[in-house]
C-alpha positions as YAML, in Angstrom:
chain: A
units: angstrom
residues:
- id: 1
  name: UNK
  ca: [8.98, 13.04, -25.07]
- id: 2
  name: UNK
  ca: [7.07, 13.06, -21.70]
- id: 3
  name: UNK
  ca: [4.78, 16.40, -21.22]
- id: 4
  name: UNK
  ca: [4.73, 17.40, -17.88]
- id: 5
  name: UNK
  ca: [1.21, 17.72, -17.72]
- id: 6
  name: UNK
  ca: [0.47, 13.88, -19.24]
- id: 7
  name: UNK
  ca: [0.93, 12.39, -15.60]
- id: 8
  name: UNK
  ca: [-1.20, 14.88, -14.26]
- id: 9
  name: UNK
  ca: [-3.91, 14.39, -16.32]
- id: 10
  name: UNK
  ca: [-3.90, 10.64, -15.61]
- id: 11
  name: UNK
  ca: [-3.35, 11.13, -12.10]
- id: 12
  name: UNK
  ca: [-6.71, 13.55, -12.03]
- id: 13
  name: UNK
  ca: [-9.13, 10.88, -14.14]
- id: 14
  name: UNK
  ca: [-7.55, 8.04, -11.80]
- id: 15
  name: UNK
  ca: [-9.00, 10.50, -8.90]
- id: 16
  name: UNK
  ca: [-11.64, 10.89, -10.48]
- id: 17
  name: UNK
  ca: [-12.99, 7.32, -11.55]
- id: 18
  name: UNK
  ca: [-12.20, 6.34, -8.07]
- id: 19
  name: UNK
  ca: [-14.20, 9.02, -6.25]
- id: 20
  name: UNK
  ca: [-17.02, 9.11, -8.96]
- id: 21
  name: UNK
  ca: [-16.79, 13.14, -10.14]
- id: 22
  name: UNK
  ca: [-14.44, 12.32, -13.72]
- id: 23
  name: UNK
  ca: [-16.11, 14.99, -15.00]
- id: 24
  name: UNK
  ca: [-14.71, 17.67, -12.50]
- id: 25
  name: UNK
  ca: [-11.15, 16.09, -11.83]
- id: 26
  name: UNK
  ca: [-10.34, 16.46, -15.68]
- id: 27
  name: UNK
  ca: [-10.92, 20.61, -14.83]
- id: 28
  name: UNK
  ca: [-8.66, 20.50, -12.06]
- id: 29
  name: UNK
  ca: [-5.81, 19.30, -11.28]
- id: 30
  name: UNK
  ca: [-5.57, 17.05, -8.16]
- id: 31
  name: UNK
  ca: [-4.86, 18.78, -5.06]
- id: 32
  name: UNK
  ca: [-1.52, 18.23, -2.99]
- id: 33
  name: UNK
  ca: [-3.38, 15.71, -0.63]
- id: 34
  name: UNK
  ca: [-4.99, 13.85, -3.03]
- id: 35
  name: UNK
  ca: [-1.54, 13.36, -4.58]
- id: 36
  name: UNK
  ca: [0.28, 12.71, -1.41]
- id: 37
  name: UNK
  ca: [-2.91, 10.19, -0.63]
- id: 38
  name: UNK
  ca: [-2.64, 8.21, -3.58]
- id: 39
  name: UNK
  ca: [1.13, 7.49, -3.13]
- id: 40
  name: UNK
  ca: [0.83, 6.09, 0.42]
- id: 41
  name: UNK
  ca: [-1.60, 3.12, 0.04]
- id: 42
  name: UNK
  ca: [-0.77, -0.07, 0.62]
- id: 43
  name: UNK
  ca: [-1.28, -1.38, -3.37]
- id: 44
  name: UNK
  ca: [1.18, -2.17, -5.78]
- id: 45
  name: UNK
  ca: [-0.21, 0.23, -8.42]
- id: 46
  name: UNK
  ca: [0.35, 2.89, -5.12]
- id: 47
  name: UNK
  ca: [3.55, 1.68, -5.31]
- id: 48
  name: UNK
  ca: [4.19, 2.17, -8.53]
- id: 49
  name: UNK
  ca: [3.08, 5.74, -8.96]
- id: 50
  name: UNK
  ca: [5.25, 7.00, -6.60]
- id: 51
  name: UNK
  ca: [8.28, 4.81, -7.92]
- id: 52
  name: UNK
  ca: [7.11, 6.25, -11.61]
- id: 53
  name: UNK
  ca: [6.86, 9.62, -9.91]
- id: 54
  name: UNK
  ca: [10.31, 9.74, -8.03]
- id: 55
  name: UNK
  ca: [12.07, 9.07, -11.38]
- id: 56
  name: UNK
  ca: [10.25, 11.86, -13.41]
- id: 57
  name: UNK
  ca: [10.16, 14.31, -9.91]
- id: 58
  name: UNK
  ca: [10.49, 18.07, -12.17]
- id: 59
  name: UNK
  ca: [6.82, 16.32, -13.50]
- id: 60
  name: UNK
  ca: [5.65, 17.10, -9.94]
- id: 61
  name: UNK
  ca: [7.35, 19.98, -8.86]
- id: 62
  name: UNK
  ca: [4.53, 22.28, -8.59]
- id: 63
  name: UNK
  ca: [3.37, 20.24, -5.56]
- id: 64
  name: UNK
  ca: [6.88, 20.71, -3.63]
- id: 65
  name: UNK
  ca: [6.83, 17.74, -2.25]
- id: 66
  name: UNK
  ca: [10.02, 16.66, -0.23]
- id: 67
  name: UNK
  ca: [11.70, 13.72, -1.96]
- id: 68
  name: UNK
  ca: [14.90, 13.71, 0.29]
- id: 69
  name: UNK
  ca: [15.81, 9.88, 2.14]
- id: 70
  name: UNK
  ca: [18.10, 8.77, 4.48]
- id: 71
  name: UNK
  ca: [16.77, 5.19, 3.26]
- id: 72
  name: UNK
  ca: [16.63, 3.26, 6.06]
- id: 73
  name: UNK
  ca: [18.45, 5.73, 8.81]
- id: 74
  name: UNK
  ca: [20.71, 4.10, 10.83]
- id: 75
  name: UNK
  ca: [19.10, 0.40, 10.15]
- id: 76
  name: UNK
  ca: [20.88, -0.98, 6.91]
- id: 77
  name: UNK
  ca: [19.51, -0.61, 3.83]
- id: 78
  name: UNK
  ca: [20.11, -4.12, 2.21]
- id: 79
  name: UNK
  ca: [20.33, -6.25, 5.82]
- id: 80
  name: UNK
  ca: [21.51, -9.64, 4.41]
- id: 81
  name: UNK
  ca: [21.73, -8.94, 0.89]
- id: 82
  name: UNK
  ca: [18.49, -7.85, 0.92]
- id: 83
  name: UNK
  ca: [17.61, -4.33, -0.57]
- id: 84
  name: UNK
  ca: [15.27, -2.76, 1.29]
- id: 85
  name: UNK
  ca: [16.28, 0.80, 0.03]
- id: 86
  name: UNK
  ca: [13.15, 1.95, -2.12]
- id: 87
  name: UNK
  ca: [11.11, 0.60, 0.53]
- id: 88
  name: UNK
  ca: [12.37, 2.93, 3.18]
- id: 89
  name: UNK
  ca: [12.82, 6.18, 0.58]
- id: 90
  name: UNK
  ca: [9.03, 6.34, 0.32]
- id: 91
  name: UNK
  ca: [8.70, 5.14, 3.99]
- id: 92
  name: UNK
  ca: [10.38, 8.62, 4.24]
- id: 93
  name: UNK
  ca: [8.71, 9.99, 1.44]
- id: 94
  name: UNK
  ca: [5.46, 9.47, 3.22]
- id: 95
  name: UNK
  ca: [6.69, 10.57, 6.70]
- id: 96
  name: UNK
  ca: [8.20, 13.94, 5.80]
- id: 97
  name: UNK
  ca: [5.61, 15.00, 3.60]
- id: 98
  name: UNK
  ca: [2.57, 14.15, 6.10]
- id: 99
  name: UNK
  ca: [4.98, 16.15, 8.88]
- id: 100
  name: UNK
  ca: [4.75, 19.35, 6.29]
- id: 101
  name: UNK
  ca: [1.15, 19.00, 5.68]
- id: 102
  name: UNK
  ca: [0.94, 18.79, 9.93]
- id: 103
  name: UNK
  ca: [-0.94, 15.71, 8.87]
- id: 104
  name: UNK
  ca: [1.20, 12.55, 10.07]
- id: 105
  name: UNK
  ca: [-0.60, 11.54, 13.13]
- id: 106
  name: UNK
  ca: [-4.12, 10.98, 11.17]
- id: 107
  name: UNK
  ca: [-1.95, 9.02, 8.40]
- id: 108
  name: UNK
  ca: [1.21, 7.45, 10.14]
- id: 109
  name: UNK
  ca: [-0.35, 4.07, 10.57]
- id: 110
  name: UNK
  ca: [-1.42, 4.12, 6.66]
- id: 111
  name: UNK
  ca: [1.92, 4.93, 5.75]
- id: 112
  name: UNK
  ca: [3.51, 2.55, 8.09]
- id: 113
  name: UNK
  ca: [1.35, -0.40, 6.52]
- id: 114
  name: UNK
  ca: [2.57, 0.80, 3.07]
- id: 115
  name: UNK
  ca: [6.45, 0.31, 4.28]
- id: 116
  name: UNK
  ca: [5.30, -3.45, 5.39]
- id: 117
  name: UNK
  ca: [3.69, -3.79, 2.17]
- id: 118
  name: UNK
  ca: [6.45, -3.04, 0.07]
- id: 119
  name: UNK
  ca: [9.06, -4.86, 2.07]
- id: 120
  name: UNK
  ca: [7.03, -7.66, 1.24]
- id: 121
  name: UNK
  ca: [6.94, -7.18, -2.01]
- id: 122
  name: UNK
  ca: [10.98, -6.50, -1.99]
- id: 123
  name: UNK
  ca: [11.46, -10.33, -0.40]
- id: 124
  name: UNK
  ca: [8.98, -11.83, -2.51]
- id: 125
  name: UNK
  ca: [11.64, -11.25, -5.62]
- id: 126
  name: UNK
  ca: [13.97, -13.47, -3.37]
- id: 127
  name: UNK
  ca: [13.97, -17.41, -4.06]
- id: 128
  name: UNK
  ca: [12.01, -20.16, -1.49]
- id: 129
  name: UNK
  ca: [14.92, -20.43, 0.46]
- id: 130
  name: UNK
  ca: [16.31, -16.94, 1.81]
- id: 131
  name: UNK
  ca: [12.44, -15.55, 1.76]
- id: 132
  name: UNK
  ca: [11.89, -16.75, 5.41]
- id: 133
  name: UNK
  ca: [15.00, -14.77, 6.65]
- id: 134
  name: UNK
  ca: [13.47, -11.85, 4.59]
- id: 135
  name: UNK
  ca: [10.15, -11.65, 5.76]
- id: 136
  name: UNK
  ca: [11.52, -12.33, 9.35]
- id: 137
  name: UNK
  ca: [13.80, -8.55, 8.71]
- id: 138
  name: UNK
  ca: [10.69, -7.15, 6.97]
- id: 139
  name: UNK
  ca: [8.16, -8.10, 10.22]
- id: 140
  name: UNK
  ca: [11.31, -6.38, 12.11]
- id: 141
  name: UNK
  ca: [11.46, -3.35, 10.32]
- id: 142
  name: UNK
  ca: [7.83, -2.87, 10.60]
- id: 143
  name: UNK
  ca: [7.79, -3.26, 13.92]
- id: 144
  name: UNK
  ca: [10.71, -0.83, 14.39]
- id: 145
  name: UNK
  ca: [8.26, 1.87, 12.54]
- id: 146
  name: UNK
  ca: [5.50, 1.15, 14.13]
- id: 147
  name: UNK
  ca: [6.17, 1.33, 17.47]
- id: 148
  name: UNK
  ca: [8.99, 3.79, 17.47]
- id: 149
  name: UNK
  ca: [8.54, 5.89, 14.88]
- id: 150
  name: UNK
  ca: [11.73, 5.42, 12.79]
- id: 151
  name: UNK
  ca: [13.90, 2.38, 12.08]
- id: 152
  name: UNK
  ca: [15.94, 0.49, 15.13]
- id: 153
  name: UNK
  ca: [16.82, -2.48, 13.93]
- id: 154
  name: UNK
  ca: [19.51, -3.98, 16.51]
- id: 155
  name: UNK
  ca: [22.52, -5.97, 15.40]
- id: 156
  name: UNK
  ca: [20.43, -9.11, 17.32]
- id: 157
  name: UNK
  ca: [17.56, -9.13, 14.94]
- id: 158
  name: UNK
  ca: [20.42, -9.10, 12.12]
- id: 159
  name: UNK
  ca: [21.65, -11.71, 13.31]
- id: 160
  name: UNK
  ca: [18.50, -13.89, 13.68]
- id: 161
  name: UNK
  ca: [17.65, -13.26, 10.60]
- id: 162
  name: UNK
  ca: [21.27, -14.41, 9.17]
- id: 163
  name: UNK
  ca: [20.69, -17.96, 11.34]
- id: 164
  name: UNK
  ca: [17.51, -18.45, 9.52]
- id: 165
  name: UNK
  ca: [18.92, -17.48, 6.05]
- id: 166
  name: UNK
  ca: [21.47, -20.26, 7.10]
- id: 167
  name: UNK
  ca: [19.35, -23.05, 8.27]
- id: 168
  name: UNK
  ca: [17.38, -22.43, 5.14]
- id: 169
  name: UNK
  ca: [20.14, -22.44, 2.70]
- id: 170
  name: UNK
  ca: [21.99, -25.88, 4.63]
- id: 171
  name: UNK
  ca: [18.56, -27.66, 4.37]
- id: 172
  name: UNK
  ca: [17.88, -26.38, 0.40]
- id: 173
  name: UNK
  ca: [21.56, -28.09, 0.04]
- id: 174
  name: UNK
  ca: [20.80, -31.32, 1.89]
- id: 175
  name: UNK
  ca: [17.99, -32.03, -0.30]
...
């Protein structure tokens, strides 16, 4: 059984080794920000908190953070087969929760690297041959974010991405 204060506990040493003061990060408990900080990098292990952390959310409700999504807005969420989903949910995750804290401008490009970051991650599960087609929707969805502010993927870049999965799949066949 999972106590509710185990995460926090390693959540405050992790702090804590990383900033140098252990000592005084066991005491307390890790602020809001420093939460909301260490779920919006760019790392895998960043990543992972926040995945670990969606799935066990009552473990963090003390922090009232918003966990709502609308995925990927109006863009789809798995363009070509490709799922995209969790990617986007802490895209918004990150988003919404800097907007609350009146902190999003100072930590929109950080957050906006972290979607890019974990779309890559999302098409490097795919094989050789569709991963070109992936990476070129990932680039696109980044882009989308970065410059606008919110997904706007157009049924063209869909669609260029599709004849790229296709070239790559005839020429994996024809060898």
């Amino acid at each position: 059984m999972r106590r509710p204060g185990h995460l926090l506990l390693i959540l405050a040493i992790s702090i804590g080794l990383v900033t140098g003061s252990a000592g005084a990060a066991v005491a307390a408990a890790p602020t809001k920000a420093e939460v909301l900080a260490s779920w919006t990098q760019t790392s895998a292990a960043s990543y992972a908190s926040w995945n670990s952390a969606r799935q066990n959310q009552q473990d963090w409700a003390q922090y009232s953070f918003d966990w709502s999504t609308d995925y990927c807005t109006t863009s789809p969420d798995n363009p070509l087969g490709f799922n995209f989903e969790l990617a986007c949910y802490r895209h918004d995750f990150g988003y919404r929760n800097y907007r609350a804290a009146g902190q999003f401008d100072a930590n929109k490009d950080r957050v906006d690297s972290a979607f890019y970051q974990d779309l890559q991650r999302s098409c490097d599960t795919y094989g050789s041959v569709v991963r070109p087609a992936c990476d070129a929707l990932a680039w696109t969805y980044y882009q989308a974010v970065r410059i606008f502010g919110f997904l706007v993927v157009t049924d063209a870049d869909i669609e260029r991405a599709k004849r790229i999965k296709e070239a790559s799949e005839r020429q994996a066949a024809n060898r």
